[in-house]
XYZ file of C-alpha atoms in Angstrom:
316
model
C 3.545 7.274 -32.758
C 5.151 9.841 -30.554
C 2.893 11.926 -28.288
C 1.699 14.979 -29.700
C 0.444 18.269 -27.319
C -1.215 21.509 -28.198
C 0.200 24.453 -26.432
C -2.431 26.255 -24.462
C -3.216 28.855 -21.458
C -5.362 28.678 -18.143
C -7.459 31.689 -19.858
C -8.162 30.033 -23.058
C -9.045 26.880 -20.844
C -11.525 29.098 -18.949
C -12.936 30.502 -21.913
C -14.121 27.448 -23.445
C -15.012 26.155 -19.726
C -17.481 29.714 -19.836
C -19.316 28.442 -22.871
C -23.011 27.055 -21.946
C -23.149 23.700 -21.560
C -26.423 21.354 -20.331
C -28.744 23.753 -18.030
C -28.400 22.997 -14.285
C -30.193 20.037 -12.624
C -32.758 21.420 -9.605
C -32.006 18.793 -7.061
C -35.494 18.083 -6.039
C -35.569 13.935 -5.587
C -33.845 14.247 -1.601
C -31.468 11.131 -2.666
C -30.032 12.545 -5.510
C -26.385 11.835 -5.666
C -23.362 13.842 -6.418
C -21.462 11.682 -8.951
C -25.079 11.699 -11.461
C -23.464 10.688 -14.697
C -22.331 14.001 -16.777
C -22.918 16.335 -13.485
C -19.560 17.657 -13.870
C -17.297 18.806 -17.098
C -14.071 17.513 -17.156
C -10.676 18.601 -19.254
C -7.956 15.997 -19.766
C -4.694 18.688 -19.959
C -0.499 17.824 -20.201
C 1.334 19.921 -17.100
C 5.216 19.520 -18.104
C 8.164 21.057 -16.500
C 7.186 24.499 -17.330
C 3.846 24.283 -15.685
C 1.873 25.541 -18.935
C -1.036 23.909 -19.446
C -1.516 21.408 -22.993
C -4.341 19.678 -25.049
C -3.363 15.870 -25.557
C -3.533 14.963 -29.009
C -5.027 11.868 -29.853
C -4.397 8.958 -28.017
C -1.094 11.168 -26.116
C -1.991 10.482 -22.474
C -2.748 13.523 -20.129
C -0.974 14.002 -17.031
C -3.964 15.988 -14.721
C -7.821 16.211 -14.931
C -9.150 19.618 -14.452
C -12.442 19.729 -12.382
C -13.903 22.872 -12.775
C -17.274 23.775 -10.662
C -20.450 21.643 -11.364
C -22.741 23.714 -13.326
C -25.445 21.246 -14.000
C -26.616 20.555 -10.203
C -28.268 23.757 -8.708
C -27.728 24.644 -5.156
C -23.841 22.764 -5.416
C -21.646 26.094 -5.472
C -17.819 26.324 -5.512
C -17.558 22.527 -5.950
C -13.975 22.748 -6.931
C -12.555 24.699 -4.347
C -14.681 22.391 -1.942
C -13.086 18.993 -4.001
C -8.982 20.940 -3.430
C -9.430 21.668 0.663
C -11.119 18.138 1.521
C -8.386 16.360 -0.909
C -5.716 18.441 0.495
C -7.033 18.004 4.233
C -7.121 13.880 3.408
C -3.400 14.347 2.546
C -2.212 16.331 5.333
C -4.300 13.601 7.791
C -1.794 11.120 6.465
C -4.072 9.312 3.550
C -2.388 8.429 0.366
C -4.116 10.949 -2.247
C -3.864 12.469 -5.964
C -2.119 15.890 -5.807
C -4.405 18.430 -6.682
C -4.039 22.733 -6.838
C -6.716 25.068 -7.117
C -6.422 27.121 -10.555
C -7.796 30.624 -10.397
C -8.690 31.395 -14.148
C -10.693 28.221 -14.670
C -11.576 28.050 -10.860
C -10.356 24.400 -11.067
C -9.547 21.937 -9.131
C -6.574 20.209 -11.220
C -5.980 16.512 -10.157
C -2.793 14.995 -10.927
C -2.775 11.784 -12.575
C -1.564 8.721 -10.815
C -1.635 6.392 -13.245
C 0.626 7.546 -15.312
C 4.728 6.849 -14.788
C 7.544 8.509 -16.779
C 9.426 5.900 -18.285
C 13.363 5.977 -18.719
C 13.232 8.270 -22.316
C 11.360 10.723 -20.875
C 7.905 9.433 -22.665
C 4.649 8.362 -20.327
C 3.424 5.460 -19.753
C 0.101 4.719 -18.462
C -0.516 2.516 -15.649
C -3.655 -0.461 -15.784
C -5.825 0.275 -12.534
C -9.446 -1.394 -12.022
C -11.741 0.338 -9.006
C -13.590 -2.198 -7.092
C -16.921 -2.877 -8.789
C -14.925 -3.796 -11.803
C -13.247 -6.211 -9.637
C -16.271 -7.680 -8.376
C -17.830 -7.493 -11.896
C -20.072 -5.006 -11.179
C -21.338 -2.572 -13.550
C -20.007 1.000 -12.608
C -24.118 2.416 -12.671
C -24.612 -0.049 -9.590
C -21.652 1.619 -7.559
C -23.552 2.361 -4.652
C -24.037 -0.230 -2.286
C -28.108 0.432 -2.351
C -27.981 -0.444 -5.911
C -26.173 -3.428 -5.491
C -22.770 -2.531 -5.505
C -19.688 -3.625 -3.158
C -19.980 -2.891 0.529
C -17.470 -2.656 3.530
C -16.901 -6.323 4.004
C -16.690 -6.635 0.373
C -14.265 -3.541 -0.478
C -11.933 -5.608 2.639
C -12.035 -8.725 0.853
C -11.268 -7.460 -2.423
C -8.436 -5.729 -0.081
C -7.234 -8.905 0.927
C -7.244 -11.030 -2.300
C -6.003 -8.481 -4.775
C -3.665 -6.418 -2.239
C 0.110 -7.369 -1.753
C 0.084 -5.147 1.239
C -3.273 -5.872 3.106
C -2.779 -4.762 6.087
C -1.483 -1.041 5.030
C -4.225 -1.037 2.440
C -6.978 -2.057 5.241
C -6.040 0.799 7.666
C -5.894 3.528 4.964
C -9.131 2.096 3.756
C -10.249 2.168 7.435
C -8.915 5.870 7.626
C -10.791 6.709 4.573
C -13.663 5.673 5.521
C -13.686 7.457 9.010
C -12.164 10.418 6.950
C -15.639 10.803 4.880
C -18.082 10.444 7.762
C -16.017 13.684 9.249
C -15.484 15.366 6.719
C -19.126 14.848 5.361
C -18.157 13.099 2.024
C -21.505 10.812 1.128
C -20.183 9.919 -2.098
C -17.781 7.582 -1.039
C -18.530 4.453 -3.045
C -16.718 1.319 -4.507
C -16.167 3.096 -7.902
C -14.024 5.809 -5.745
C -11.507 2.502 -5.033
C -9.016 1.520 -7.053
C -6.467 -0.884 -7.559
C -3.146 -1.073 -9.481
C 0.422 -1.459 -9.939
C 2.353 1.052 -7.605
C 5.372 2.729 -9.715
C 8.506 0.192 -8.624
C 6.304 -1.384 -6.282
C 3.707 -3.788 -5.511
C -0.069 -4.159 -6.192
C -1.972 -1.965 -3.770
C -5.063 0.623 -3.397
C -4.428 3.446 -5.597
C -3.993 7.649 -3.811
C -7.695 8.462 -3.007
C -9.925 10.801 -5.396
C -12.949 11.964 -5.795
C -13.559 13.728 -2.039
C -15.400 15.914 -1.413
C -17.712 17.639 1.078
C -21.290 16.364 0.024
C -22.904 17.344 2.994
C -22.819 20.610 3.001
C -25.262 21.121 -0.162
C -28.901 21.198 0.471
C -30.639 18.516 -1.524
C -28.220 16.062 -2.155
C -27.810 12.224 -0.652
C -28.300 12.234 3.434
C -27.093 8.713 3.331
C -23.642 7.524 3.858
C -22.574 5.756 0.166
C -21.444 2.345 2.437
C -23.277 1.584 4.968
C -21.331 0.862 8.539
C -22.628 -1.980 10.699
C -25.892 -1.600 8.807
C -26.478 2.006 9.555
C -26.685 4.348 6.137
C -27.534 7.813 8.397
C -23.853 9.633 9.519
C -26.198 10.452 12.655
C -27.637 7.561 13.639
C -23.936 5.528 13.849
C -22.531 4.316 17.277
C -20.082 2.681 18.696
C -21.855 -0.449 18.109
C -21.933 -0.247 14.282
C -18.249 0.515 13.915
C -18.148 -2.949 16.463
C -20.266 -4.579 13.773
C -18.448 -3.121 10.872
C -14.889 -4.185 12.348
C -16.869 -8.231 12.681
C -17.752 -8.118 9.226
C -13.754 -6.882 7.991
C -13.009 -9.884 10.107
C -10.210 -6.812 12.034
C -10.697 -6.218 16.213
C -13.129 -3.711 17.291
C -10.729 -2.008 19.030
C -8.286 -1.256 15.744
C -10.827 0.282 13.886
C -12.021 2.411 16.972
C -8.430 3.373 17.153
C -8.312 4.328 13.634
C -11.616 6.449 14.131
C -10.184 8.361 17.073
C -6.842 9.078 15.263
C -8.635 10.715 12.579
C -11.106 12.984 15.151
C -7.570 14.859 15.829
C -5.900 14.597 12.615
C -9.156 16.291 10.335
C -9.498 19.936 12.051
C -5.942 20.808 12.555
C -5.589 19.376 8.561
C -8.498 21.293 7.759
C -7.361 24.820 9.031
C -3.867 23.823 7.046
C -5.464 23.286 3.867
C -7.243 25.966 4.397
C -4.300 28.548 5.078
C -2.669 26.534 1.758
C -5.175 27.023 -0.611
C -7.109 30.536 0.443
C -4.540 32.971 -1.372
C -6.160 31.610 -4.992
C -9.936 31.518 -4.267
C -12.581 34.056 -5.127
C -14.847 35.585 -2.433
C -17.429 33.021 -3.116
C -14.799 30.344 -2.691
C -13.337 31.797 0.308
C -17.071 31.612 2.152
C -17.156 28.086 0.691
C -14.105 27.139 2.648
C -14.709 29.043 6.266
C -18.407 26.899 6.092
C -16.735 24.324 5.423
C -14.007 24.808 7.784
C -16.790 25.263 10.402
C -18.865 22.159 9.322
C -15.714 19.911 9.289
C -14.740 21.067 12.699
C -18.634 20.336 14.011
C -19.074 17.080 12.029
C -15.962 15.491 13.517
C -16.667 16.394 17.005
C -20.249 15.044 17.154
C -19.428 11.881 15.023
C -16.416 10.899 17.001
C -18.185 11.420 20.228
C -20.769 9.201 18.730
C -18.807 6.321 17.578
C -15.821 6.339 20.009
C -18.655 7.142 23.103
C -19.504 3.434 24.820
C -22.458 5.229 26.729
C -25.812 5.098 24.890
C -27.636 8.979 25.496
C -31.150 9.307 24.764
C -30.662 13.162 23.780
């Protein structure tokens, strides 16, 4: 059966995007987590040659996800826009990660499939990947390490037996993981690591997805998603965590401190870029969204780099 599209536009997209869906959760439990099952509508479109946006029909596979904001959790405003700089800042620092573009009309983040390869006729094919917990045969509603779920060590050993690069796929991981405690991204659990078969090319960690800035909303998760060295609290890590963290990888101390102060430079020079990328297509609200955010990025790394990269112990 040959794959079948329905022509569409980015205003008929946001049209049907404006209709009322479920009324907004108040985030009043302080743990409540970003990725709450059905928080956020998503739109599985076709983006061709032509850059016009189509409905799959059927089972014809889509080529991008669009992400528009998250209605249904009050107080979390201009989530998309938020989602576009921190994906786009993880790319320019050098992490393997989905494309994404902001779209105006919908006010979209639009995430570009990577598990999908064009064969030789032109047609798609979609490409097996399994994230972590379904690799440790845990059920995706246990994700976070709290609840069960894969933690550091765990994610690394995974790494190791599934990987056919382990060592590139344990520094990005490494990078990643630095990359969230800077750029405040709580919601960085198992389910948000995947696995497959590159295009022409070995089995490996998929691009990263799903970052975001969780931090900067009032009422969601203080708590790091995986905890490092034992410590769950972004401001309560040290030196000695990462240390303890690095033991548990079975990697030296110093690689992953290495890692961590690489990243201090790389974030707030990426951020300002992403920034200066992606600014001409947001609204006013968006572009407040992204100067807080530049600001909290550029804050967040300095403090938790001095923190975990400092060898002196301050009572402040």
């Amino acid at each position: 059966e040959r794959p079948a599209y329905q022509a569409t536009t980015w205003a008929a997209l946001a049209a049907r995007l404006g209709q009322p869906s479920a009324a907004a959760l108040d985030l009043q439990a302080p743990q409540t987590r970003i990725s709450l099952s059905g928080a956020q509508d998503k739109a599985a479109i076709a983006l061709f040659a032509d850059g016009l946006p189509q409905l799959p029909l059927g089972t014809s596979p889509s080529t991008h996800i669009l992400k528009p904001d998250i209605k249904r959790l009050a107080k979390v405003w201009h989530s998309a826009a938020n989602e576009t700089l921190i994906m786009r800042t993880a790319a320019l620092c050098g992490l393997p990660t989905a494309e994404v573009f902001y779209e105006p009309l919908t006010q979209a983040c639009v995430v570009q499939r990577f598990d999908r390869q064009l064969r030789p006729d032109g047609s798609l094919g979609r490409l097996m990947q399994y994230d972590l917990c379904q690799l440790s045969a845990i059920a995706s509603d246990k994700k976070y390490e709290k609840e069960g779920g894969p933690g550091v060590a765990e994610c690394a050993q995974l790494i190791r037996h599934y990987s056919s690069v382990p060592a590139v796929d344990l520094k990005n991981f490494l990078a990643w993981l630095f990359f969230n405690l800077y750029t405040g991204n709580n919601d960085g659990h198992a389910k948000n690591l995947s696995i497959y078969r590159a295009p022409g090319g070995g089995i490996q960690l998929t691009p990263f997805y799903d970052l975001m800035c969780t931090r900067i909303y009032p009422g969601l998760s203080r708590e790091f998603a995986l905890a490092i060295g034992g410590e769950v609290l972004p401001g309560a890590m040290t030196r000695g965590h990462v240390e303890q963290m690095a033991q548990s990888m079975g990697i030296r101390a110093a690689f992953a401190l290495g890692i961590a102060a690489d990243m201090a430079q790389r974030v707030p020079v990426a951020m300002e870029a992403a920034i200066t990328a992606v600014q001409p297509d947001l609204s006013p609200g968006a572009k407040t969204l992204a100067l807080r955010l530049q600001s909290f990025v550029r804050k967040t790394t300095q403090q938790m780099s001095k923190c975990l990269l400092s060898k002196l112990v301050l009572n402040v």
